mmCIF file of N, CA, C and O in Angstrom:
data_model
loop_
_atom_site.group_PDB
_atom_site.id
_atom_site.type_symbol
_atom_site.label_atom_id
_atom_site.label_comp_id
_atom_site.label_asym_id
_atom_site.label_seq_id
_atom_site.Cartn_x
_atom_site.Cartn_y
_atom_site.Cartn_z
ATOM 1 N N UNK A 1 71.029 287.202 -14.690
ATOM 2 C CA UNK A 1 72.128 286.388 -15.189
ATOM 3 C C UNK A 1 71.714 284.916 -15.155
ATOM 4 O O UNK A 1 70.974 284.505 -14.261
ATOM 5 N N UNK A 2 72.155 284.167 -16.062
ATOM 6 C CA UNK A 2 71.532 282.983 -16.450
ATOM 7 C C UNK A 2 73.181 281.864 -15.093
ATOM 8 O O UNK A 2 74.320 282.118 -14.700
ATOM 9 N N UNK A 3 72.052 280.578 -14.933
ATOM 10 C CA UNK A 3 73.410 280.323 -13.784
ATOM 11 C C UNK A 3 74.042 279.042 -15.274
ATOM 12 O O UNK A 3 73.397 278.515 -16.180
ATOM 13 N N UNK A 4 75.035 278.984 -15.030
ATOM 14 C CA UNK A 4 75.918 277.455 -15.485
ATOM 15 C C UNK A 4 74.915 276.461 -15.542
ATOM 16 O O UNK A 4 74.586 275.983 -16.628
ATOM 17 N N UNK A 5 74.544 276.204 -14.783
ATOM 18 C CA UNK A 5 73.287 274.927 -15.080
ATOM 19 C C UNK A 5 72.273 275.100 -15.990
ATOM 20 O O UNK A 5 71.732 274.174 -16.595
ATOM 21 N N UNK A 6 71.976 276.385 -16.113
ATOM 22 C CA UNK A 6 70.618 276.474 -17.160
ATOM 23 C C UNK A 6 71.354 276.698 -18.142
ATOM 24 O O UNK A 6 71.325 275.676 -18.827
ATOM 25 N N UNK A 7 72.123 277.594 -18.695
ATOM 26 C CA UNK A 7 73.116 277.869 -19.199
ATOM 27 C C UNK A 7 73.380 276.373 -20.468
ATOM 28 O O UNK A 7 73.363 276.394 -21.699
ATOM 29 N N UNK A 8 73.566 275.418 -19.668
ATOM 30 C CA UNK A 8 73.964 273.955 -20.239
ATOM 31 C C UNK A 8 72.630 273.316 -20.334
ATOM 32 O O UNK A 8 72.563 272.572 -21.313
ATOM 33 N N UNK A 9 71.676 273.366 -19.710
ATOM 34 C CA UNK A 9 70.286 272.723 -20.221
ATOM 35 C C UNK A 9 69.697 273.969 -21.298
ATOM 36 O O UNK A 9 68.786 273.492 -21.975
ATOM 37 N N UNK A 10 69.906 275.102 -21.566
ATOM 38 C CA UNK A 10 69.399 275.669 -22.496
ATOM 39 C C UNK A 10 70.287 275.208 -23.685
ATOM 40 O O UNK A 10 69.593 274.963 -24.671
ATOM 41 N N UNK A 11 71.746 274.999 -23.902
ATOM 42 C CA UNK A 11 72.010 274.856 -24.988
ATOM 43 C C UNK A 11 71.545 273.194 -25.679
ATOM 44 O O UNK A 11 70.996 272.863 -26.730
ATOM 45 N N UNK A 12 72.046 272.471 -24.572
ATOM 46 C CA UNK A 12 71.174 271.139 -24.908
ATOM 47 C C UNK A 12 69.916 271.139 -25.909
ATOM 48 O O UNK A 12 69.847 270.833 -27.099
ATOM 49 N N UNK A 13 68.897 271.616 -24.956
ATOM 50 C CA UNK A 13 67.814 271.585 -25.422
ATOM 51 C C UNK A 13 67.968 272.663 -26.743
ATOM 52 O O UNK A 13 67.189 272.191 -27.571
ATOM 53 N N UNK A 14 68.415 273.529 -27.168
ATOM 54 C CA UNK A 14 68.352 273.950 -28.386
ATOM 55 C C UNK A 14 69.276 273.073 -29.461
ATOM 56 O O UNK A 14 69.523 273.514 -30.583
ATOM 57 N N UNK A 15 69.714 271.904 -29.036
ATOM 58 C CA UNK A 15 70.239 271.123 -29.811
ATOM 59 C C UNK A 15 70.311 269.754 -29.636
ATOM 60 O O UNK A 15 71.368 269.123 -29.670
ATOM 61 N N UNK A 16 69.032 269.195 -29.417
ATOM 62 C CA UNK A 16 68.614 267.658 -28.751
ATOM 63 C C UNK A 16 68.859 267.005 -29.574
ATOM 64 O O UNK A 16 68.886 265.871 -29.096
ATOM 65 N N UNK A 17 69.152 266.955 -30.950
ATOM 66 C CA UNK A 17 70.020 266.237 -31.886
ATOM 67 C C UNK A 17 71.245 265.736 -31.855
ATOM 68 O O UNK A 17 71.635 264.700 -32.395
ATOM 69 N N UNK A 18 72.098 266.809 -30.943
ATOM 70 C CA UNK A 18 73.481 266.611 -31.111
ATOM 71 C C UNK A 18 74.228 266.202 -29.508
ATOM 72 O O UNK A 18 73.800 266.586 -28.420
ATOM 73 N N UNK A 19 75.418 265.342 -29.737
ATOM 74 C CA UNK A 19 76.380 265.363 -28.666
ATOM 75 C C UNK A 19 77.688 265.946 -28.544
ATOM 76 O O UNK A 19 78.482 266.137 -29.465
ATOM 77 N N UNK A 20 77.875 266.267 -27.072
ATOM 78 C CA UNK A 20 78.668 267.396 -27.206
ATOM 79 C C UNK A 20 80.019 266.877 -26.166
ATOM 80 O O UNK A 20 79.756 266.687 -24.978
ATOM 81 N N UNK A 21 80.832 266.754 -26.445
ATOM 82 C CA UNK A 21 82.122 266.724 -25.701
ATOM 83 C C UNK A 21 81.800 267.663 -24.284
ATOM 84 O O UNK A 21 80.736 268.268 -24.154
ATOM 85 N N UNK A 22 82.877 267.682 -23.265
ATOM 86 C CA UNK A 22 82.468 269.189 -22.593
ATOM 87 C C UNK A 22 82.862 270.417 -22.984
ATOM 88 O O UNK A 22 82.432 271.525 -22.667
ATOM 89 N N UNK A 23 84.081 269.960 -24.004
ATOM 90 C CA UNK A 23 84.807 271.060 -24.589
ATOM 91 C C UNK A 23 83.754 271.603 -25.728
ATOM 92 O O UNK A 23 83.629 272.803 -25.969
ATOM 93 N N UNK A 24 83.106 270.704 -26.312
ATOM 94 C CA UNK A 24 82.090 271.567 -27.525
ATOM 95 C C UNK A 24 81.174 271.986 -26.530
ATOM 96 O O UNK A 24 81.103 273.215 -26.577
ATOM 97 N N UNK A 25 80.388 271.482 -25.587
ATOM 98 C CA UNK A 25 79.259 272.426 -25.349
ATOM 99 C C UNK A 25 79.690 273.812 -24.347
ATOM 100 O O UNK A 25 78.925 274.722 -24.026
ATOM 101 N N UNK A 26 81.004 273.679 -24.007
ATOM 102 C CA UNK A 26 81.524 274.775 -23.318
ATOM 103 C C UNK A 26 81.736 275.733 -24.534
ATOM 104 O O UNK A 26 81.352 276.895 -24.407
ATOM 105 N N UNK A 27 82.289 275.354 -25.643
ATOM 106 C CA UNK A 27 82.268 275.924 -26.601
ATOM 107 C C UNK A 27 80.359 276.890 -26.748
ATOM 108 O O UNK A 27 79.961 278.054 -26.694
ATOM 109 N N UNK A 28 79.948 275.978 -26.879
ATOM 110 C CA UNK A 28 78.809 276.389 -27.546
ATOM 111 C C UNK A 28 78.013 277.274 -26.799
ATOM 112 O O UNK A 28 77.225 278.094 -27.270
ATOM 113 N N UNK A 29 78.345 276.996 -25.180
ATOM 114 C CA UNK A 29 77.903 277.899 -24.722
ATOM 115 C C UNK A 29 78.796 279.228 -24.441
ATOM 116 O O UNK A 29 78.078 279.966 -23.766
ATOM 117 N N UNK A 30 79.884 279.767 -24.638
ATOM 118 C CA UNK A 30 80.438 280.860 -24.952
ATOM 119 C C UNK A 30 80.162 281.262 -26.182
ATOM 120 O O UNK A 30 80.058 282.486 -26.266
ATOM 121 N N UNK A 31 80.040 280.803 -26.953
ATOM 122 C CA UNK A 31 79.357 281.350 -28.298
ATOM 123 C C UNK A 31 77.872 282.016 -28.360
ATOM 124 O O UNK A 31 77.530 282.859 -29.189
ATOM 125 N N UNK A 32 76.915 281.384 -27.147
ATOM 126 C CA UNK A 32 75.825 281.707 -27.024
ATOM 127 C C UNK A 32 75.042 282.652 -25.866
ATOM 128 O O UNK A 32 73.920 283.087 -25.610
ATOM 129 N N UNK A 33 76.779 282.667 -25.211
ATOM 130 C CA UNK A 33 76.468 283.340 -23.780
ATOM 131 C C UNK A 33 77.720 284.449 -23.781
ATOM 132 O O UNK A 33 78.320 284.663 -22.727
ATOM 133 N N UNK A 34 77.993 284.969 -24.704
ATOM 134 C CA UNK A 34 79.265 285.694 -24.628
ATOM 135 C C UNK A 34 79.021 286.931 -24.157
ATOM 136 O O UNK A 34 79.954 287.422 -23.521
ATOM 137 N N UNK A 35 77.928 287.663 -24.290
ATOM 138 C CA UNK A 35 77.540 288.679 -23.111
ATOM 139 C C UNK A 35 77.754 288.641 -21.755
ATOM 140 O O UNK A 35 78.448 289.442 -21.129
ATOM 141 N N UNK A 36 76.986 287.447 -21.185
ATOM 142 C CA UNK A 36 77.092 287.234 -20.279
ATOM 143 C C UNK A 36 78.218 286.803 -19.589
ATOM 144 O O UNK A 36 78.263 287.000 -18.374
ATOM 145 N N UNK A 37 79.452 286.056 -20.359
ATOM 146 C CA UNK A 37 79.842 286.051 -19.983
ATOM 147 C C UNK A 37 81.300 286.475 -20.013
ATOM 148 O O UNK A 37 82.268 285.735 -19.835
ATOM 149 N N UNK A 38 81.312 287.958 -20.298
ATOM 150 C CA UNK A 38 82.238 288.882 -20.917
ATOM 151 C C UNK A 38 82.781 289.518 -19.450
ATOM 152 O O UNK A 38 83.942 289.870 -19.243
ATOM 153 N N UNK A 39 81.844 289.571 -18.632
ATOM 154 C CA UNK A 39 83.086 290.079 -16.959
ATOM 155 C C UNK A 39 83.586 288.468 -16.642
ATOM 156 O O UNK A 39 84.802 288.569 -16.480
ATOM 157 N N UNK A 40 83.350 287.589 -16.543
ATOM 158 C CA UNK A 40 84.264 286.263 -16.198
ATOM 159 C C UNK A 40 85.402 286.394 -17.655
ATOM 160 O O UNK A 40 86.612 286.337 -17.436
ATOM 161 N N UNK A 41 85.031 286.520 -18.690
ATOM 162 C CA UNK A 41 85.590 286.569 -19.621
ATOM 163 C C UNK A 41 87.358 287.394 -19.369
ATOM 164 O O UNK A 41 88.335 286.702 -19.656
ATOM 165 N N UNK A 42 87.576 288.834 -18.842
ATOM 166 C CA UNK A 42 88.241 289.506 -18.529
ATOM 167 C C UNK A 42 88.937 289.256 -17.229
ATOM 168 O O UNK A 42 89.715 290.037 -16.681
ATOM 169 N N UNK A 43 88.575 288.097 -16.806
ATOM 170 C CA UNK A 43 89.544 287.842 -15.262
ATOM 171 C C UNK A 43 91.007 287.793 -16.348
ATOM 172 O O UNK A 43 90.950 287.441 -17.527
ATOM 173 N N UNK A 44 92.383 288.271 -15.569
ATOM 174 C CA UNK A 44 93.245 288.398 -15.944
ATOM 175 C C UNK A 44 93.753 287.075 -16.177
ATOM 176 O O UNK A 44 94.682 287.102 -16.985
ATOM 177 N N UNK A 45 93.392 285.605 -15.636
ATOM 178 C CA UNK A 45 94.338 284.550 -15.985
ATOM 179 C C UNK A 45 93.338 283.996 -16.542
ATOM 180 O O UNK A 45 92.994 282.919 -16.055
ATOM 181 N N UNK A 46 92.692 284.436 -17.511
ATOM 182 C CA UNK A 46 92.618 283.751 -19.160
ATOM 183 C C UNK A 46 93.591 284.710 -20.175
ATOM 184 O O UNK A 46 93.464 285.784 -20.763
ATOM 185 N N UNK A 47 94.104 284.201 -20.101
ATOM 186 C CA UNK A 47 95.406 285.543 -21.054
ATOM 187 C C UNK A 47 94.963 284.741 -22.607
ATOM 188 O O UNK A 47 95.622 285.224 -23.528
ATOM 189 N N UNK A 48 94.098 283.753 -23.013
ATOM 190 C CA UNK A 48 94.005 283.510 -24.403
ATOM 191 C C UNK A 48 92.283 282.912 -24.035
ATOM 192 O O UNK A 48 91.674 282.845 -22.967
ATOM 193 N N UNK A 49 91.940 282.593 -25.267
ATOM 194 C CA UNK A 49 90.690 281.899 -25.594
ATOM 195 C C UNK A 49 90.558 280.216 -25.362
ATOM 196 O O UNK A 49 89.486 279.612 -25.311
ATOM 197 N N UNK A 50 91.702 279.702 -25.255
ATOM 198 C CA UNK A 50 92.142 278.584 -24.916
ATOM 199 C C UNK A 50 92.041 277.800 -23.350
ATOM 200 O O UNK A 50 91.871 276.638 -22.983
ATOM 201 N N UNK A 51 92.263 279.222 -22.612
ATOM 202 C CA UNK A 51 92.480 279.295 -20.951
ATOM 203 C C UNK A 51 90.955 279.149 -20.667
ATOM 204 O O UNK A 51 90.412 278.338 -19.918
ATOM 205 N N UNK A 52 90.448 280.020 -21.356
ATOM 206 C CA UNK A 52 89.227 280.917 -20.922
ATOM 207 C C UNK A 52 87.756 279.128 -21.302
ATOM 208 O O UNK A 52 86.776 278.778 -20.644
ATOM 209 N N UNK A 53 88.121 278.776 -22.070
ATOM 210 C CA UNK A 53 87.324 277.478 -22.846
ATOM 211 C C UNK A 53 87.642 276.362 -21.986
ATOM 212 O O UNK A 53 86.767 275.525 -21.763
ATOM 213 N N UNK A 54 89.007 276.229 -21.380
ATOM 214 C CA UNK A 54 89.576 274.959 -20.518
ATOM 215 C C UNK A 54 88.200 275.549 -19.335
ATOM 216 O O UNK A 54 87.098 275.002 -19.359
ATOM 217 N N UNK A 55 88.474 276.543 -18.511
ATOM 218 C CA UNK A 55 87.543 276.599 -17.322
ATOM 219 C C UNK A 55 86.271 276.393 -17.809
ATOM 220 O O UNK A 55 85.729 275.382 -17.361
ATOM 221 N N UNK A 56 85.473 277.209 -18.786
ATOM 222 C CA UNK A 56 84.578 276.649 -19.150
ATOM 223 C C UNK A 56 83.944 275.181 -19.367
ATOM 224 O O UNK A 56 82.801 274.836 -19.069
ATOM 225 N N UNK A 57 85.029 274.347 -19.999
ATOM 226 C CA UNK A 57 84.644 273.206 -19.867
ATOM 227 C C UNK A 57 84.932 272.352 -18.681
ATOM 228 O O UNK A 57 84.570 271.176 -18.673
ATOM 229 N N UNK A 58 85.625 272.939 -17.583
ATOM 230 C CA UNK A 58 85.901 272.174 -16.216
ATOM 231 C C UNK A 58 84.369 272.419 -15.359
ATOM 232 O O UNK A 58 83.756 271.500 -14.816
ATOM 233 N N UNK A 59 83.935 273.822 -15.379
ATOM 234 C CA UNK A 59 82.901 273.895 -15.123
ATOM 235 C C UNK A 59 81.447 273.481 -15.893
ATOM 236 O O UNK A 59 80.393 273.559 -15.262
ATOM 237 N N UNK A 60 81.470 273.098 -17.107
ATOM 238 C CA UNK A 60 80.746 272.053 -17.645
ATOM 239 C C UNK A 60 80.657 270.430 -16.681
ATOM 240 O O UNK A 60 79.757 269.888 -16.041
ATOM 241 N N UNK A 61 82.157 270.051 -17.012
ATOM 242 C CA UNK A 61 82.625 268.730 -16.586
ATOM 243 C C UNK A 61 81.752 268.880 -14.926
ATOM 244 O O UNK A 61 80.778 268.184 -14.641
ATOM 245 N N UNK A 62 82.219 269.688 -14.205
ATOM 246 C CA UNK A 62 81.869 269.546 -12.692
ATOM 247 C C UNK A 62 80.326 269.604 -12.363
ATOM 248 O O UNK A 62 80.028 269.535 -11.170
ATOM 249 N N UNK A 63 79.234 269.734 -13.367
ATOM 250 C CA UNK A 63 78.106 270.385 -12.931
ATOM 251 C C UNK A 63 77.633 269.034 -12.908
ATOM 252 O O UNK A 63 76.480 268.790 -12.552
#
């Protein structure tokens, strides 16, 4: 399993062109990590895609 930190230096680096809000690269990395992260995905209090993207990007924000 890939951790949050590499996670965010792998998407970076596959996109050293661009800047990313925390909300886009949280984005970008659920888009790119959605395997992985499909059991966090199913915790019961993301009841939408919305919930589930806020933590993502808090845990972006915090790293």
């Amino acid at each position: 399993m890939t951790s949050r930190p590499q996670m965010i230096i792998n998407v970076l680096q596959a996109n050293p062109d661009e800047q990313f809000t925390a909300r886009q690269l949280a984005q970008k990395i659920i888009d790119h990590y959605d395997v992985e992260l499909a059991d966090k995905r199913r915790n019961p209090r993301f009841s939408n895609h919305e919930d589930f993207l806020s933590q993502i990007a808090a845990e972006v924000g915090g790293k």
